[in-house]
Amino acid sequence: SIVAENCMKSEEIHPQEDVYDFTLADRFVEFGEKNDMFIIGHCLLWHSQLAPWFPYDEKGNYVTPEVLKQRIKDHITTIVTRYKGRVNGWDVVNEAIADGGPNPYRNSRLYKLCGDEFIAKAFQFAHEADPKALLFYNDYNAIIPHKRDNIYNMVKKMKEAGVPIDGIGMQGHYNVHWDNLKEVDEAIRKYAELVDVIHVTELDMRANTDMGGNLDFKKKAEMQITDEIKQKQEERYVGLFRVLREHKKVVKSVTFWNLSDKDSWLGTHNYPLLFDKEY
Ligand code: 9MR
């Protein structure tokens, strides 16, 4: 399987309201087809890296909820239609649940303008454009009980209202110090009550104590990985895959977020991947 790290994000693929740039996305999809891969599109709607024009009118004011929904429709319909029958699964909505606090939803501009209707609409438009594509809700720290339950409740509510969500993407931005296998197991069990397909997405395991998908993290240029930490990382990866294999009926895919430490968004000195900077 294959997923593109950045080129399908709205700011890259749809930089202005009437301008789409499919150059890299086309090459990505062609590569996947040529190599007979299961192709995953990432991601149709995300508050972060949202194309700057998206929530504003020409005067620089926020658009109305109606205009925002129309833009979401145009954006999703155009992209999903272009790759209809070729992209097999889409991360439709990314990271709409908050990390903490009383409101389960992330207080993003999308949410402020449309409430959770933006989630329902995004899935509806994607499904209308390609009824056969598998549609995912994707989020990080999806194993932490408080956030996990909020993701669960949101997906449950949506599914009960007929919103076409096929699967949940559990982003795997973990670290070696976090003994999280019980939480991984519990989260999969819980989500499997709602969906038939779970993807472990964006997997990496940092050699320090940060975690999650936030862009603010330590690059630790000075850090050298010790043999002890290497050993720990190996054990954690093995342990994780043991849990995932126990759930192989529902965990249909595991995707690493890059191939080697050299390419990783976390930088070489977090040592997050199976291959080091020399590949
Ligand atoms: O790895 C991605 C990095 O290259 C980008 O600069 C960043 C912002 O677009 O996004 C990174 O990927 C994120 C993913 O799309 C969603 N979950 C969190 C990931 C890490 O921030």
CSV table of C-alpha atoms and ligand atoms in Angstrom, one decimal:
chain,number,residue,atom,x,y,z
A,1,SER,CA,0.0,0.0,0.0
A,2,ILE,CA,1.1,3.6,-0.4
A,3,VAL,CA,0.1,7.0,1.0
A,4,ALA,CA,1.5,10.4,0.1
A,5,GLU,CA,2.8,12.5,3.0
A,6,ASN,CA,1.8,15.9,1.8
A,7,CYS,CA,0.9,16.4,-1.8
A,8,MET,CA,-2.8,15.8,-1.4
A,9,LYS,CA,-3.3,18.2,1.5
A,10,SER,CA,-5.5,21.2,0.6
A,11,GLU,CA,-2.8,23.8,0.7
A,12,GLU,CA,-0.8,21.9,-1.9
A,13,ILE,CA,-3.5,20.4,-4.1
A,14,HIS,CA,-5.9,23.3,-4.0
A,15,PRO,CA,-3.8,26.5,-3.4
A,16,GLN,CA,-6.4,28.9,-4.6
A,17,GLU,CA,-10.2,28.6,-4.8
A,18,ASP,CA,-10.1,28.2,-8.6
A,19,VAL,CA,-6.6,26.6,-8.9
A,20,TYR,CA,-5.8,22.9,-8.4
A,21,ASP,CA,-2.3,21.5,-8.7
A,22,PHE,CA,-2.5,17.8,-9.3
A,23,THR,CA,1.1,17.4,-10.5
A,24,LEU,CA,2.5,15.4,-7.6
A,25,ALA,CA,-0.8,13.7,-6.7
A,26,ASP,CA,-1.1,12.4,-10.3
A,27,ARG,CA,2.5,11.0,-10.2
A,28,PHE,CA,1.8,9.4,-6.8
A,29,VAL,CA,-1.4,7.7,-8.0
A,30,GLU,CA,0.3,6.5,-11.2
A,31,PHE,CA,3.2,5.1,-9.2
A,32,GLY,CA,0.7,3.2,-7.0
A,33,GLU,CA,-1.2,1.8,-10.0
A,34,LYS,CA,1.9,0.8,-11.8
A,35,ASN,CA,3.1,-1.2,-8.8
A,36,ASP,CA,-0.3,-2.7,-8.1
A,37,MET,CA,-0.6,-1.0,-4.7
A,38,PHE,CA,-3.6,-0.2,-2.4
A,39,ILE,CA,-3.6,3.6,-2.7
A,40,ILE,CA,-4.6,5.8,0.2
A,41,GLY,CA,-5.3,9.5,-0.2
A,42,HIS,CA,-4.3,11.7,2.7
A,43,CYS,CA,-6.2,13.9,3.5
A,44,LEU,CA,-9.3,15.6,2.3
A,45,LEU,CA,-10.1,17.9,5.2
A,46,TRP,CA,-7.7,19.0,8.0
A,47,HIS,CA,-7.7,22.2,10.0
A,48,SER,CA,-3.9,22.2,9.8
A,49,GLN,CA,-2.3,23.0,6.5
A,50,LEU,CA,-5.7,24.1,5.3
A,51,ALA,CA,-5.4,26.1,2.1
A,52,PRO,CA,-5.2,29.7,3.4
A,53,TRP,CA,-8.0,31.0,1.2
A,54,PHE,CA,-10.5,28.3,2.4
A,55,PRO,CA,-12.3,30.0,5.3
A,56,TYR,CA,-12.2,33.6,4.0
A,57,ASP,CA,-14.2,35.7,1.6
A,58,GLU,CA,-12.6,38.3,-0.7
A,59,LYS,CA,-12.7,41.0,2.0
A,60,GLY,CA,-10.8,38.8,4.4
A,61,ASN,CA,-13.8,38.0,6.6
A,62,TYR,CA,-14.8,34.4,7.5
A,63,VAL,CA,-17.3,32.9,5.1
A,64,THR,CA,-20.7,31.8,6.2
A,65,PRO,CA,-21.3,28.2,7.1
A,66,GLU,CA,-23.2,27.7,3.8
A,67,VAL,CA,-20.2,29.0,1.8
A,68,LEU,CA,-17.8,26.8,3.8
A,69,LYS,CA,-20.0,23.7,3.1
A,70,GLN,CA,-20.1,24.6,-0.6
A,71,ARG,CA,-16.3,24.9,-0.7
A,72,ILE,CA,-15.9,21.6,1.2
A,73,LYS,CA,-18.2,20.1,-1.4
A,74,ASP,CA,-16.3,21.5,-4.4
A,75,HIS,CA,-12.9,20.5,-2.9
A,76,ILE,CA,-13.8,17.0,-2.0
A,77,THR,CA,-15.9,16.3,-5.2
A,78,THR,CA,-13.2,17.5,-7.5
A,79,ILE,CA,-10.4,15.5,-5.9
A,80,VAL,CA,-12.3,12.3,-5.3
A,81,THR,CA,-13.8,12.3,-8.8
A,82,ARG,CA,-10.4,12.8,-10.4
A,83,TYR,CA,-9.1,9.6,-8.7
A,84,LYS,CA,-12.4,7.7,-8.7
A,85,GLY,CA,-11.8,3.9,-8.9
A,86,ARG,CA,-8.0,4.5,-8.5
A,87,VAL,CA,-7.5,5.7,-4.9
A,88,ASN,CA,-8.9,2.9,-2.8
A,89,GLY,CA,-9.2,4.7,0.5
A,90,TRP,CA,-9.3,8.2,1.7
A,91,ASP,CA,-8.5,9.8,5.1
A,92,VAL,CA,-11.5,12.0,4.7
A,93,VAL,CA,-11.4,14.0,8.0
A,94,ASN,CA,-8.1,14.4,9.9
A,95,GLU,CA,-7.8,15.3,13.6
A,96,ALA,CA,-11.2,16.8,14.4
A,97,ILE,CA,-11.2,15.7,18.0
A,98,ALA,CA,-9.5,17.8,20.8
A,99,ASP,CA,-6.5,16.7,22.8
A,100,GLY,CA,-8.3,17.6,26.1
A,101,GLY,CA,-10.8,20.0,27.6
A,102,PRO,CA,-14.5,19.9,28.0
A,103,ASN,CA,-15.5,20.0,24.3
A,104,PRO,CA,-14.7,16.8,22.6
A,105,TYR,CA,-14.2,18.6,19.3
A,106,ARG,CA,-11.1,20.5,18.3
A,107,ASN,CA,-12.0,24.2,18.2
A,108,SER,CA,-10.8,24.7,14.7
A,109,ARG,CA,-12.1,27.2,12.2
A,110,LEU,CA,-14.0,24.4,10.4
A,111,TYR,CA,-15.7,23.5,13.7
A,112,LYS,CA,-16.3,27.1,14.7
A,113,LEU,CA,-18.1,27.8,11.4
A,114,CYS,CA,-20.0,24.5,11.0
A,115,GLY,CA,-20.0,22.5,14.2
A,116,ASP,CA,-19.6,18.8,13.6
A,117,GLU,CA,-21.6,19.0,10.5
A,118,PHE,CA,-18.4,19.6,8.6
A,119,ILE,CA,-17.4,16.1,9.4
A,120,ALA,CA,-20.7,14.6,8.2
A,121,LYS,CA,-20.7,16.6,5.0
A,122,ALA,CA,-17.1,15.7,4.2
A,123,PHE,CA,-17.9,12.0,4.3
A,124,GLN,CA,-21.2,12.5,2.4
A,125,PHE,CA,-19.5,14.3,-0.4
A,126,ALA,CA,-16.6,11.8,-0.6
A,127,HIS,CA,-19.1,8.9,-0.8
A,128,GLU,CA,-21.1,10.6,-3.5
A,129,ALA,CA,-18.0,11.1,-5.6
A,130,ASP,CA,-16.8,7.5,-5.3
A,131,PRO,CA,-19.2,5.1,-3.5
A,132,LYS,CA,-16.6,2.3,-3.7
A,133,ALA,CA,-13.7,4.1,-1.9
A,134,LEU,CA,-13.2,3.2,1.7
A,135,LEU,CA,-13.6,6.3,3.9
A,136,PHE,CA,-11.6,6.9,7.1
A,137,TYR,CA,-11.6,9.2,10.1
A,138,ASN,CA,-7.9,9.6,11.0
A,139,ASP,CA,-6.5,10.9,14.3
A,140,TYR,CA,-3.4,10.8,16.6
A,141,ASN,CA,-3.2,9.8,20.2
A,142,ALA,CA,-6.3,7.7,19.3
A,143,ILE,CA,-5.3,5.2,22.0
A,144,ILE,CA,-5.4,7.6,24.9
A,145,PRO,CA,-8.6,6.8,26.8
A,146,HIS,CA,-10.2,10.3,27.0
A,147,LYS,CA,-9.5,11.0,23.3
A,148,ARG,CA,-10.3,7.5,22.2
A,149,ASP,CA,-13.7,7.7,23.8
A,150,ASN,CA,-14.4,11.1,22.2
A,151,ILE,CA,-13.4,9.6,18.8
A,152,TYR,CA,-15.6,6.6,19.5
A,153,ASN,CA,-18.6,8.8,20.4
A,154,MET,CA,-18.2,11.0,17.4
A,155,VAL,CA,-18.0,8.1,15.0
A,156,LYS,CA,-20.9,6.3,16.7
A,157,LYS,CA,-23.1,9.4,16.5
A,158,MET,CA,-22.2,9.9,12.8
A,159,LYS,CA,-22.8,6.3,11.9
A,160,GLU,CA,-26.1,6.3,13.6
A,161,ALA,CA,-27.1,9.3,11.5
A,162,GLY,CA,-26.1,7.4,8.4
A,163,VAL,CA,-22.8,9.2,7.7
A,164,PRO,CA,-20.7,6.8,5.5
A,165,ILE,CA,-17.6,6.2,7.6
A,166,ASP,CA,-16.0,2.9,6.8
A,167,GLY,CA,-13.0,2.9,9.0
A,168,ILE,CA,-10.8,4.6,11.7
A,169,GLY,CA,-7.2,5.5,11.1
A,170,MET,CA,-5.2,5.3,14.3
A,171,GLN,CA,-2.1,7.4,13.8
A,172,GLY,CA,0.8,5.7,15.3
A,173,HIS,CA,3.1,8.5,16.5
A,174,TYR,CA,4.5,6.7,19.5
A,175,ASN,CA,7.7,6.7,21.5
A,176,VAL,CA,10.0,4.1,23.0
A,177,HIS,CA,9.3,5.1,26.7
A,178,TRP,CA,5.6,4.7,26.4
A,179,ASP,CA,4.4,1.2,27.3
A,180,ASN,CA,1.2,1.5,25.4
A,181,LEU,CA,0.3,-2.0,24.2
A,182,LYS,CA,-2.6,-2.4,26.5
A,183,GLU,CA,-4.0,0.9,25.3
A,184,VAL,CA,-3.5,-0.1,21.6
A,185,ASP,CA,-5.4,-3.4,22.3
A,186,GLU,CA,-8.2,-1.6,24.1
A,187,ALA,CA,-8.6,1.0,21.5
A,188,ILE,CA,-8.8,-1.5,18.6
A,189,ARG,CA,-11.4,-3.5,20.5
A,190,LYS,CA,-13.5,-0.4,21.1
A,191,TYR,CA,-13.3,0.9,17.5
A,192,ALA,CA,-14.0,-2.5,16.1
A,193,GLU,CA,-17.5,-2.3,17.7
A,194,LEU,CA,-18.2,0.5,15.2
A,195,VAL,CA,-16.2,-0.2,12.1
A,196,ASP,CA,-14.9,-3.2,10.2
A,197,VAL,CA,-11.7,-1.6,9.1
A,198,ILE,CA,-9.0,-0.1,11.2
A,199,HIS,CA,-5.8,1.3,9.7
A,200,VAL,CA,-2.7,2.0,11.8
A,201,THR,CA,-1.5,5.1,10.0
A,202,GLU,CA,1.6,7.3,10.2
A,203,LEU,CA,3.5,4.8,12.3
A,204,ASP,CA,6.8,5.9,13.9
A,205,MET,CA,8.4,5.5,17.3
A,206,ARG,CA,10.5,8.3,18.7
A,207,ALA,CA,13.6,7.7,20.8
A,208,ASN,CA,12.5,10.5,23.2
A,209,THR,CA,9.4,11.1,25.2
A,210,ASP,CA,7.4,13.2,22.8
A,211,MET,CA,4.4,11.8,21.1
A,212,GLY,CA,1.4,12.7,18.9
A,213,GLY,CA,1.0,14.5,15.7
A,214,ASN,CA,1.8,18.1,16.8
A,215,LEU,CA,4.3,19.9,14.8
A,216,ASP,CA,6.0,21.3,17.8
A,217,PHE,CA,8.5,18.7,19.1
A,218,LYS,CA,12.2,18.3,19.9
A,219,LYS,CA,14.6,17.6,17.0
A,220,LYS,CA,17.3,16.8,19.6
A,221,ALA,CA,20.1,17.3,17.2
A,222,GLU,CA,22.6,16.4,19.9
A,223,MET,CA,20.9,13.2,20.9
A,224,GLN,CA,22.7,9.9,20.1
A,225,ILE,CA,20.7,6.7,20.4
A,226,THR,CA,22.1,4.3,22.9
A,227,ASP,CA,22.1,0.5,22.5
A,228,GLU,CA,19.7,0.3,25.4
A,229,ILE,CA,17.2,2.5,23.6
A,230,LYS,CA,17.7,0.7,20.4
A,231,GLN,CA,16.9,-2.6,22.2
A,232,LYS,CA,13.8,-1.0,23.7
A,233,GLN,CA,12.6,0.3,20.4
A,234,GLU,CA,13.0,-3.1,18.8
A,235,GLU,CA,11.0,-4.7,21.7
A,236,ARG,CA,8.3,-2.1,21.4
A,237,TYR,CA,7.9,-2.5,17.6
A,238,VAL,CA,7.8,-6.3,18.0
A,239,GLY,CA,5.2,-6.0,20.8
A,240,LEU,CA,3.1,-3.6,18.8
A,241,PHE,CA,3.0,-5.9,15.8
A,242,ARG,CA,2.1,-8.8,18.1
A,243,VAL,CA,-1.0,-6.9,19.3
A,244,LEU,CA,-1.9,-5.8,15.7
A,245,ARG,CA,-1.6,-9.4,14.5
A,246,GLU,CA,-4.1,-10.5,17.2
A,247,HIS,CA,-6.5,-8.1,15.6
A,248,LYS,CA,-5.7,-9.0,12.0
A,249,LYS,CA,-9.4,-9.4,11.1
A,250,VAL,CA,-9.9,-5.7,11.5
A,251,VAL,CA,-6.5,-4.1,11.3
A,252,LYS,CA,-6.1,-4.2,7.5
A,253,SER,CA,-3.2,-2.0,7.1
A,254,VAL,CA,-0.2,-0.6,8.9
A,255,THR,CA,1.6,2.4,7.2
A,256,PHE,CA,4.9,3.8,8.4
A,257,TRP,CA,5.3,7.6,8.1
A,258,ASN,CA,8.2,7.5,5.8
A,259,LEU,CA,10.8,4.9,5.1
A,260,SER,CA,14.0,5.9,6.9
A,261,ASP,CA,15.0,8.3,9.6
A,262,LYS,CA,16.5,10.5,6.9
A,263,ASP,CA,13.1,11.3,5.4
A,264,SER,CA,11.1,11.4,8.6
A,265,TRP,CA,9.3,14.6,9.6
A,266,LEU,CA,10.8,14.0,13.1
A,267,GLY,CA,14.4,14.3,11.8
A,268,THR,CA,17.2,11.8,12.0
A,269,HIS,CA,17.9,12.3,15.7
A,270,ASN,CA,14.5,11.0,16.9
A,271,TYR,CA,15.4,7.6,15.3
A,272,PRO,CA,11.7,6.9,14.7
A,273,LEU,CA,11.8,4.3,11.9
A,274,LEU,CA,13.1,0.8,11.0
A,275,PHE,CA,15.7,2.1,8.7
A,276,ASP,CA,18.3,4.7,9.9
A,277,LYS,CA,19.6,7.7,7.9
A,278,GLU,CA,21.8,5.4,5.8
A,279,TYR,CA,18.7,3.4,4.9
B,1,9MR,O1,4.9,14.6,7.9
B,1,9MR,C1,4.2,15.7,7.6
B,1,9MR,C2,5.1,16.9,7.4
B,1,9MR,O2,6.0,16.7,6.4
B,1,9MR,C3,4.3,18.1,7.2
B,1,9MR,O3,5.2,19.3,7.2
B,1,9MR,C4,3.2,18.3,8.2
B,1,9MR,C5,2.3,19.5,7.9
B,1,9MR,O4,1.6,19.3,6.7
B,1,9MR,O5,2.4,17.1,8.3
B,1,9MR,C6,3.1,16.0,8.6
B,1,9MR,O6,2.2,14.9,8.6
B,1,9MR,C7,1.2,15.0,9.6
B,1,9MR,C8,0.0,14.2,9.0
B,1,9MR,O7,-0.4,14.7,7.7
B,1,9MR,C9,-1.2,14.3,9.9
B,1,9MR,N1,-0.9,13.7,11.2
B,1,9MR,C10,0.3,14.3,11.8
B,1,9MR,C11,1.5,14.3,10.9
B,1,9MR,C12,2.7,14.9,11.6
B,1,9MR,O8,2.5,16.2,11.9
